[in-house]
Short mmCIF file of C-alpha atoms in Angstrom, two decimals:
data_model
loop_
_atom_site.label_atom_id
_atom_site.label_comp_id
_atom_site.label_asym_id
_atom_site.label_seq_id
_atom_site.Cartn_x
_atom_site.Cartn_y
_atom_site.Cartn_z
CA UNK A 1 2.66 -11.69 0.22
CA UNK A 2 -1.11 -11.59 0.65
CA UNK A 3 -3.19 -13.07 -2.14
CA UNK A 4 -6.96 -12.78 -2.44
CA UNK A 5 -9.22 -12.63 -5.46
CA UNK A 6 -8.43 -10.43 -7.40
CA UNK A 7 -5.84 -8.65 -5.23
CA UNK A 8 -2.21 -9.45 -4.49
CA UNK A 9 -0.34 -7.40 -1.91
CA UNK A 10 3.46 -7.49 -1.97
CA UNK A 11 5.29 -6.11 1.09
CA UNK A 12 7.74 -3.35 0.21
CA UNK A 13 11.41 -4.08 0.74
CA UNK A 14 14.48 -1.86 0.48
CA UNK A 15 15.11 -3.37 -2.95
CA UNK A 16 11.58 -2.46 -4.12
CA UNK A 17 11.85 1.09 -2.78
CA UNK A 18 15.21 1.71 -4.44
CA UNK A 19 13.97 0.44 -7.78
CA UNK A 20 10.72 2.40 -7.48
CA UNK A 21 12.78 5.59 -7.29
CA UNK A 22 15.59 4.84 -9.73
CA UNK A 23 14.77 2.01 -12.14
CA UNK A 24 11.23 1.49 -13.40
CA UNK A 25 12.11 -1.68 -15.35
CA UNK A 26 13.74 -3.26 -12.29
CA UNK A 27 10.76 -2.22 -10.16
CA UNK A 28 8.43 -3.94 -12.62
CA UNK A 29 10.63 -7.05 -12.62
CA UNK A 30 10.73 -7.21 -8.82
CA UNK A 31 6.95 -6.90 -8.60
CA UNK A 32 6.46 -9.22 -11.57
CA UNK A 33 3.86 -6.71 -12.72
CA UNK A 34 3.25 -3.97 -15.22
CA UNK A 35 3.92 -0.55 -13.68
CA UNK A 36 1.53 2.01 -15.22
CA UNK A 37 2.94 5.24 -16.62
CA UNK A 38 1.16 7.26 -13.94
CA UNK A 39 2.99 5.46 -11.11
CA UNK A 40 3.86 6.80 -8.63
CA UNK A 41 0.84 8.98 -8.00
CA UNK A 42 1.67 12.64 -7.58
CA UNK A 43 0.43 12.49 -3.98
CA UNK A 44 3.06 9.87 -3.09
CA UNK A 45 6.04 10.76 -5.26
CA UNK A 46 7.65 13.20 -2.80
CA UNK A 47 7.42 10.63 0.01
CA UNK A 48 9.36 7.88 -1.81
CA UNK A 49 12.84 8.93 -0.55
CA UNK A 50 11.54 9.12 3.02
CA UNK A 51 9.89 5.73 2.65
CA UNK A 52 13.20 4.29 1.41
CA UNK A 53 15.03 5.88 4.34
CA UNK A 54 12.63 4.22 6.81
CA UNK A 55 13.05 0.83 5.15
CA UNK A 56 16.85 1.17 5.10
CA UNK A 57 16.82 2.05 8.80
CA UNK A 58 14.61 -0.94 9.69
CA UNK A 59 14.86 -3.54 6.91
CA UNK A 60 13.59 -6.19 9.34
CA UNK A 61 10.25 -4.37 9.50
CA UNK A 62 8.97 -5.58 6.11
CA UNK A 63 5.19 -5.30 6.10
CA UNK A 64 5.03 -2.38 8.50
CA UNK A 65 5.76 0.36 6.00
CA UNK A 66 4.10 -0.48 2.72
CA UNK A 67 2.45 -2.97 0.42
CA UNK A 68 2.09 -2.78 -3.35
CA UNK A 69 -1.41 -3.69 -4.59
CA UNK A 70 -1.50 -5.70 -7.81
CA UNK A 71 -4.54 -6.74 -9.82
CA UNK A 72 -4.88 -8.98 -12.84
CA UNK A 73 -5.33 -7.28 -16.19
CA UNK A 74 -7.94 -9.45 -17.90
CA UNK A 75 -6.85 -8.42 -21.39
CA UNK A 76 -3.15 -9.28 -21.00
CA UNK A 77 -3.28 -11.86 -18.18
CA UNK A 78 -0.54 -9.87 -16.42
CA UNK A 79 -0.50 -8.36 -12.96
CA UNK A 80 -0.71 -4.56 -12.86
CA UNK A 81 0.35 -2.23 -10.06
CA UNK A 82 -2.91 -0.49 -9.14
CA UNK A 83 -2.30 1.01 -5.71
CA UNK A 84 -0.59 0.69 -2.39
CA UNK A 85 -1.19 0.79 1.31
CA UNK A 86 0.59 0.50 4.59
CA UNK A 87 1.44 2.25 7.81
CA UNK A 88 4.07 4.62 9.12
CA UNK A 89 6.01 1.76 10.68
CA UNK A 90 5.69 -0.65 13.57
CA UNK A 91 3.13 0.16 16.27
CA UNK A 92 3.78 2.91 18.75
CA UNK A 93 2.19 1.98 22.08
CA UNK A 94 0.15 -0.62 20.19
CA UNK A 95 -1.23 1.86 17.63
CA UNK A 96 -0.67 1.99 13.88
CA UNK A 97 -2.09 4.39 11.33
CA UNK A 98 -2.92 2.96 7.94
CA UNK A 99 -3.09 4.69 4.60
CA UNK A 100 -3.80 3.66 1.03
CA UNK A 101 -4.00 4.97 -2.50
CA UNK A 102 -5.36 3.74 -5.79
CA UNK A 103 -4.42 4.97 -9.25
CA UNK A 104 -7.23 6.95 -10.94
CA UNK A 105 -7.89 4.30 -13.58
CA UNK A 106 -8.84 1.88 -10.77
CA UNK A 107 -11.11 4.27 -8.84
CA UNK A 108 -14.59 2.92 -8.22
CA UNK A 109 -13.48 -0.70 -8.55
CA UNK A 110 -13.61 -1.54 -4.86
CA UNK A 111 -9.84 -1.85 -4.74
CA UNK A 112 -9.37 0.65 -1.90
CA UNK A 113 -11.86 -1.32 0.20
CA UNK A 114 -9.97 -4.54 -0.51
CA UNK A 115 -6.61 -2.96 0.34
CA UNK A 116 -7.96 -1.69 3.67
CA UNK A 117 -9.56 -5.11 4.36
CA UNK A 118 -6.20 -6.82 3.98
CA UNK A 119 -4.20 -4.17 5.87
CA UNK A 120 -6.58 -4.52 8.81
CA UNK A 121 -6.54 -8.31 8.64
CA UNK A 122 -2.72 -8.36 8.57
CA UNK A 123 -2.43 -5.82 11.41
CA UNK A 124 -4.83 -7.78 13.61
CA UNK A 125 -2.60 -10.84 13.20
CA UNK A 126 0.32 -8.92 14.73
CA UNK A 127 0.31 -9.31 18.51
CA UNK A 128 1.84 -5.86 18.99
CA UNK A 129 -1.15 -4.06 17.43
CA UNK A 130 -3.97 -3.03 19.76
CA UNK A 131 -5.41 -0.08 17.83
CA UNK A 132 -5.70 0.82 14.14
CA UNK A 133 -6.37 4.39 13.02
CA UNK A 134 -6.70 6.01 9.60
CA UNK A 135 -7.10 9.51 8.23
CA UNK A 136 -8.54 10.96 5.08
CA UNK A 137 -9.77 14.30 3.88
CA UNK A 138 -13.49 15.07 4.10
CA UNK A 139 -13.09 16.44 0.57
CA UNK A 140 -12.56 12.85 -0.59
CA UNK A 141 -15.97 11.23 0.00
CA UNK A 142 -14.99 7.93 -1.63
CA UNK A 143 -12.12 7.52 0.83
CA UNK A 144 -14.38 8.53 3.73
CA UNK A 145 -16.82 5.78 2.66
CA UNK A 146 -14.03 3.20 2.54
CA UNK A 147 -13.09 3.99 6.13
CA UNK A 148 -16.71 4.10 7.31
CA UNK A 149 -17.28 0.63 5.81
CA UNK A 150 -14.50 -0.63 8.06
CA UNK A 151 -15.94 0.91 11.19
CA UNK A 152 -13.66 3.92 11.47
CA UNK A 153 -15.35 6.93 13.03
CA UNK A 154 -14.49 10.61 13.25
#
C-alpha cells in the first residue's frame, strides 16, 4: 500500500480482481472503500478479465499490474475508489509502460498527477526498472499535460 495525502494506492491482487468482476460488495469490503456506481469506467471494463488472467498467472507480481486509487470523501469520512493505475506487468528488458485513469467526477482534482507521481516513485524503487514509458491520446489534453509534467516527451 502507498499512502500520501490525500491518496491511498492499494496494489491489485487476484482476490481484488475477482471481486471487481463478480461481487461489488466484496470488492468494496476488500478495498475498505466506497465503490462508485460508475466503476469500472467504460474504457477499462473490457480489460478486467484479461487483468485477472495476468494476476492469476503471476500472483507473486503484486504491484506490477495495477493499483486502486482511493481518496477520502470529506462529507462521509470514508475512502472512495476514484481511479487506478499500473503497468502491463513486470519490466521487459528493464522497461515498463504505465497507465492510469480517473473517474469523471474526480477530473481536474490533480488525482491523475498524484497517481503518476506514485507509480513513478514505486517503479524507480524497483531495481529491475531502467525505463518508464507512458502513452495517451493527443485528443486528451489533460492526460497529455499529466505526462508532460512528469517529463515524458513524444
